[in-house]
Each structure stands twice: as structure tokens, then as C-alpha cells.
């Protein structure tokens, strides 16, 4: 079952520059940075209440984020991530409803989570991510290590 919007994924060309904007202009604090090899991105996280902002900068021209930036040179909202308590069941439900899955199986994404994406052509233009904490029971927050 979907529990919440976990985060918004935002594609950026220059992570440091955009982190600076979120800190200076919005007064938010960058809570965590990491590199996600599976998606060829560097990521920075902010918390806005229960929802996170995930800034994504490509580390490779083959990164899905690099391809997005080719079409959207200013960057922009890349995906919406729904937090679920059962990612496999969520994928099955979406597939049964006719959605095209980009990933048949969840894989390890940022913040120690299992993630999988639905194709935007089958979700009315919104690249949709499902995510679930990898070690369920940890509360599901990427900041639990703080
Ligand atoms: Zn995401």
C-alpha cells in the first residue's frame, strides 16, 4: 500500500550550485549526499516535513538523468516517488492495471531503499517511482542515521 509521497526527484546539472540555492534561497539544510552507482548519479537530500527533495546530478552521459537534461536543459522535476510498504505488490498492482514497468524487479536506490520505476508513457507523463526501506522496520526515513 502507498503510505506517502516519499520524495520528489529533481534533475540538476550542477549539484553544488543547486544545493546552494536550496540552502540560501529556501533556508533548507542538505541532510545527506551520496553517489548511486546503479543510476549513475550524485544525489543530495533535503527534508520538507515528511517529504524529501532528491537532487540528482548525472555522473555519466549514459545516466537517465543526463538524458533527461538533454531534453530539459534547465533541469526540473524528474520523478515522483511513492513510499510503499510492499514494493513487489505495488509493482504487480500497477502491471495488472496496464502500466509499463521500467524495472520488473526492485533494485537498490539512494538512501538504502529498494526502488523501481513505472514508465511515464503509462503514467500520464509522470515518471513514477516506488520505494521502500531496504531493512523494513527502520522507520523508512533516509535521515534515520542522524
Ligand atoms: Zn527517487
mmCIF file of C-alpha atoms and ligand atoms in Angstrom:
data_model
loop_
_atom_site.group_PDB
_atom_site.id
_atom_site.type_symbol
_atom_site.label_atom_id
_atom_site.label_comp_id
_atom_site.label_asym_id
_atom_site.label_seq_id
_atom_site.Cartn_x
_atom_site.Cartn_y
_atom_site.Cartn_z
ATOM 1 C CA UNK A 1 0.000 0.000 0.000
ATOM 2 C CA UNK A 2 1.185 3.515 -0.739
ATOM 3 C CA UNK A 3 1.835 5.352 2.527
ATOM 4 C CA UNK A 4 3.062 8.753 1.450
ATOM 5 C CA UNK A 5 4.919 10.754 -1.116
ATOM 6 C CA UNK A 6 8.441 9.887 -0.101
ATOM 7 C CA UNK A 7 10.291 12.340 -2.287
ATOM 8 C CA UNK A 8 10.388 14.430 -5.418
ATOM 9 C CA UNK A 9 13.334 13.736 -7.697
ATOM 10 C CA UNK A 10 14.762 16.843 -9.348
ATOM 11 C CA UNK A 11 17.322 16.682 -12.144
ATOM 12 C CA UNK A 12 20.151 19.232 -11.911
ATOM 13 C CA UNK A 13 23.228 19.972 -13.979
ATOM 14 C CA UNK A 14 25.381 21.153 -11.109
ATOM 15 C CA UNK A 15 24.632 19.662 -7.702
ATOM 16 C CA UNK A 16 26.727 22.116 -5.688
ATOM 17 C CA UNK A 17 25.108 25.127 -7.316
ATOM 18 C CA UNK A 18 21.578 23.830 -6.699
ATOM 19 C CA UNK A 19 22.320 22.709 -3.130
ATOM 20 C CA UNK A 20 23.496 26.248 -2.533
ATOM 21 C CA UNK A 21 20.200 27.587 -3.900
ATOM 22 C CA UNK A 22 18.091 25.342 -1.640
ATOM 23 C CA UNK A 23 20.183 26.349 1.372
ATOM 24 C CA UNK A 24 20.462 30.071 0.693
ATOM 25 C CA UNK A 25 17.176 30.914 -1.008
ATOM 26 C CA UNK A 26 14.871 28.435 0.742
ATOM 27 C CA UNK A 27 16.711 28.054 4.033
ATOM 28 C CA UNK A 28 16.685 24.258 3.891
ATOM 29 C CA UNK A 29 19.604 22.177 5.064
ATOM 30 C CA UNK A 30 21.240 19.488 2.942
ATOM 31 C CA UNK A 31 20.995 16.360 5.077
ATOM 32 C CA UNK A 32 22.857 13.830 3.078
ATOM 33 C CA UNK A 33 24.826 13.312 -0.105
ATOM 34 C CA UNK A 34 25.702 10.098 -1.827
ATOM 35 C CA UNK A 35 26.581 8.574 -5.176
ATOM 36 C CA UNK A 36 24.215 5.942 -6.602
ATOM 37 C CA UNK A 37 26.238 3.792 -8.972
ATOM 38 C CA UNK A 38 23.217 1.907 -10.330
ATOM 39 C CA UNK A 39 21.696 5.139 -11.667
ATOM 40 C CA UNK A 40 24.992 6.949 -12.420
ATOM 41 C CA UNK A 41 24.047 9.949 -10.296
ATOM 42 C CA UNK A 42 25.207 12.020 -7.377
ATOM 43 C CA UNK A 43 22.365 12.812 -5.006
ATOM 44 C CA UNK A 44 21.683 15.391 -2.291
ATOM 45 C CA UNK A 45 18.710 15.179 0.079
ATOM 46 C CA UNK A 46 16.629 17.809 1.824
ATOM 47 C CA UNK A 47 13.653 17.245 4.127
ATOM 48 C CA UNK A 48 10.490 19.301 3.834
ATOM 49 C CA UNK A 49 8.280 17.959 6.586
ATOM 50 C CA UNK A 50 7.902 14.249 5.828
ATOM 51 C CA UNK A 51 8.711 14.680 2.163
ATOM 52 C CA UNK A 52 12.230 14.695 0.817
ATOM 53 C CA UNK A 53 13.708 16.537 -2.108
ATOM 54 C CA UNK A 54 16.197 14.424 -4.028
ATOM 55 C CA UNK A 55 18.523 16.428 -6.257
ATOM 56 C CA UNK A 56 20.109 14.272 -8.952
ATOM 57 C CA UNK A 57 23.209 15.166 -10.958
ATOM 58 C CA UNK A 58 24.422 12.749 -13.639
ATOM 59 C CA UNK A 59 27.927 11.299 -13.280
ATOM 60 C CA UNK A 60 27.906 9.785 -16.766
ATOM 61 C CA UNK A 61 26.407 10.723 -20.174
ATOM 62 C CA UNK A 62 24.571 7.370 -20.106
ATOM 63 C CA UNK A 63 22.784 8.249 -16.876
ATOM 64 C CA UNK A 64 18.991 8.515 -17.200
ATOM 65 C CA UNK A 65 19.372 11.971 -15.650
ATOM 66 C CA UNK A 66 21.806 13.047 -18.390
ATOM 67 C CA UNK A 67 19.215 12.031 -20.985
ATOM 68 C CA UNK A 68 16.533 13.999 -19.157
ATOM 69 C CA UNK A 69 18.784 17.084 -19.087
ATOM 70 C CA UNK A 70 19.310 16.831 -22.851
ATOM 71 C CA UNK A 71 15.558 17.336 -23.262
ATOM 72 C CA UNK A 72 15.205 19.739 -20.318
ATOM 73 C CA UNK A 73 18.381 21.817 -20.271
ATOM 74 C CA UNK A 74 17.334 23.832 -17.221
ATOM 75 C CA UNK A 75 16.669 20.720 -15.178
ATOM 76 C CA UNK A 76 13.339 20.200 -13.466
ATOM 77 C CA UNK A 77 11.112 17.700 -11.733
ATOM 78 C CA UNK A 78 12.210 14.266 -12.888
ATOM 79 C CA UNK A 79 10.090 11.865 -10.849
ATOM 80 C CA UNK A 80 7.604 11.482 -8.015
ATOM 81 C CA UNK A 81 8.359 8.723 -5.521
ATOM 82 C CA UNK A 82 5.654 6.979 -3.531
ATOM 83 C CA UNK A 83 6.686 5.242 -0.339
ATOM 84 C CA UNK A 84 5.101 1.812 -0.068
ATOM 85 C CA UNK A 85 5.179 -0.976 2.499
ATOM 86 C CA UNK A 86 5.318 -3.672 -0.200
ATOM 87 C CA UNK A 87 7.143 -2.735 -3.363
ATOM 88 C CA UNK A 88 6.640 -6.092 -5.103
ATOM 89 C CA UNK A 89 2.877 -5.957 -4.576
ATOM 90 C CA UNK A 90 2.833 -2.336 -5.733
ATOM 91 C CA UNK A 91 4.591 -3.276 -8.981
ATOM 92 C CA UNK A 92 2.206 -6.192 -9.530
ATOM 93 C CA UNK A 93 -0.801 -3.958 -9.000
ATOM 94 C CA UNK A 94 0.491 -1.349 -11.461
ATOM 95 C CA UNK A 95 1.363 -4.016 -14.044
ATOM 96 C CA UNK A 96 -2.073 -5.613 -13.661
ATOM 97 C CA UNK A 97 -3.632 -2.195 -14.298
ATOM 98 C CA UNK A 98 -1.724 -1.982 -17.577
ATOM 99 C CA UNK A 99 1.279 0.131 -16.589
ATOM 100 C CA UNK A 100 4.588 -0.430 -18.280
ATOM 101 C CA UNK A 101 7.296 -1.203 -15.736
ATOM 102 C CA UNK A 102 10.801 0.102 -16.348
ATOM 103 C CA UNK A 103 12.027 -2.317 -13.700
ATOM 104 C CA UNK A 104 10.308 -5.672 -13.220
ATOM 105 C CA UNK A 105 12.260 -6.122 -10.001
ATOM 106 C CA UNK A 106 13.163 -3.529 -7.362
ATOM 107 C CA UNK A 107 16.827 -2.594 -7.083
ATOM 108 C CA UNK A 108 18.935 -0.678 -4.591
ATOM 109 C CA UNK A 109 18.497 3.081 -4.954
ATOM 110 C CA UNK A 110 19.603 6.021 -2.854
ATOM 111 C CA UNK A 111 19.217 6.221 0.914
ATOM 112 C CA UNK A 112 19.341 2.438 1.396
ATOM 113 C CA UNK A 113 15.996 1.904 -0.284
ATOM 114 C CA UNK A 114 14.620 -0.570 -2.761
ATOM 115 C CA UNK A 115 13.214 1.303 -5.737
ATOM 116 C CA UNK A 116 11.526 0.612 -9.081
ATOM 117 C CA UNK A 117 10.087 2.877 -11.750
ATOM 118 C CA UNK A 118 6.971 2.914 -13.931
ATOM 119 C CA UNK A 119 7.309 4.214 -17.461
ATOM 120 C CA UNK A 120 5.946 7.780 -17.845
ATOM 121 C CA UNK A 121 4.163 6.795 -21.064
ATOM 122 C CA UNK A 122 1.858 4.635 -18.990
ATOM 123 C CA UNK A 123 1.516 7.035 -16.044
ATOM 124 C CA UNK A 124 0.244 10.106 -17.878
ATOM 125 C CA UNK A 125 3.610 11.785 -18.137
ATOM 126 C CA UNK A 126 4.872 11.407 -14.587
ATOM 127 C CA UNK A 127 7.884 9.173 -14.126
ATOM 128 C CA UNK A 128 6.714 7.264 -11.063
ATOM 129 C CA UNK A 129 8.965 5.618 -8.514
ATOM 130 C CA UNK A 130 8.002 3.188 -5.796
ATOM 131 C CA UNK A 131 10.364 2.963 -2.863
ATOM 132 C CA UNK A 132 10.609 1.024 0.335
ATOM 133 C CA UNK A 133 13.270 0.968 3.058
ATOM 134 C CA UNK A 134 15.624 -1.923 2.414
ATOM 135 C CA UNK A 135 15.670 -3.038 6.011
ATOM 136 C CA UNK A 136 11.980 -2.736 6.728
ATOM 137 C CA UNK A 137 11.317 -1.646 10.282
ATOM 138 C CA UNK A 138 13.920 1.105 10.246
ATOM 139 C CA UNK A 139 11.241 3.749 10.029
ATOM 140 C CA UNK A 140 11.791 4.383 6.362
ATOM 141 C CA UNK A 141 13.494 7.713 6.714
ATOM 142 C CA UNK A 142 16.742 8.364 4.921
ATOM 143 C CA UNK A 143 17.823 10.507 7.872
ATOM 144 C CA UNK A 144 17.495 7.717 10.465
ATOM 145 C CA UNK A 145 21.261 7.623 10.750
ATOM 146 C CA UNK A 146 21.306 11.127 12.241
HETATM 147 ZN ZN1 LIG B 1 13.893 8.931 -6.378
#
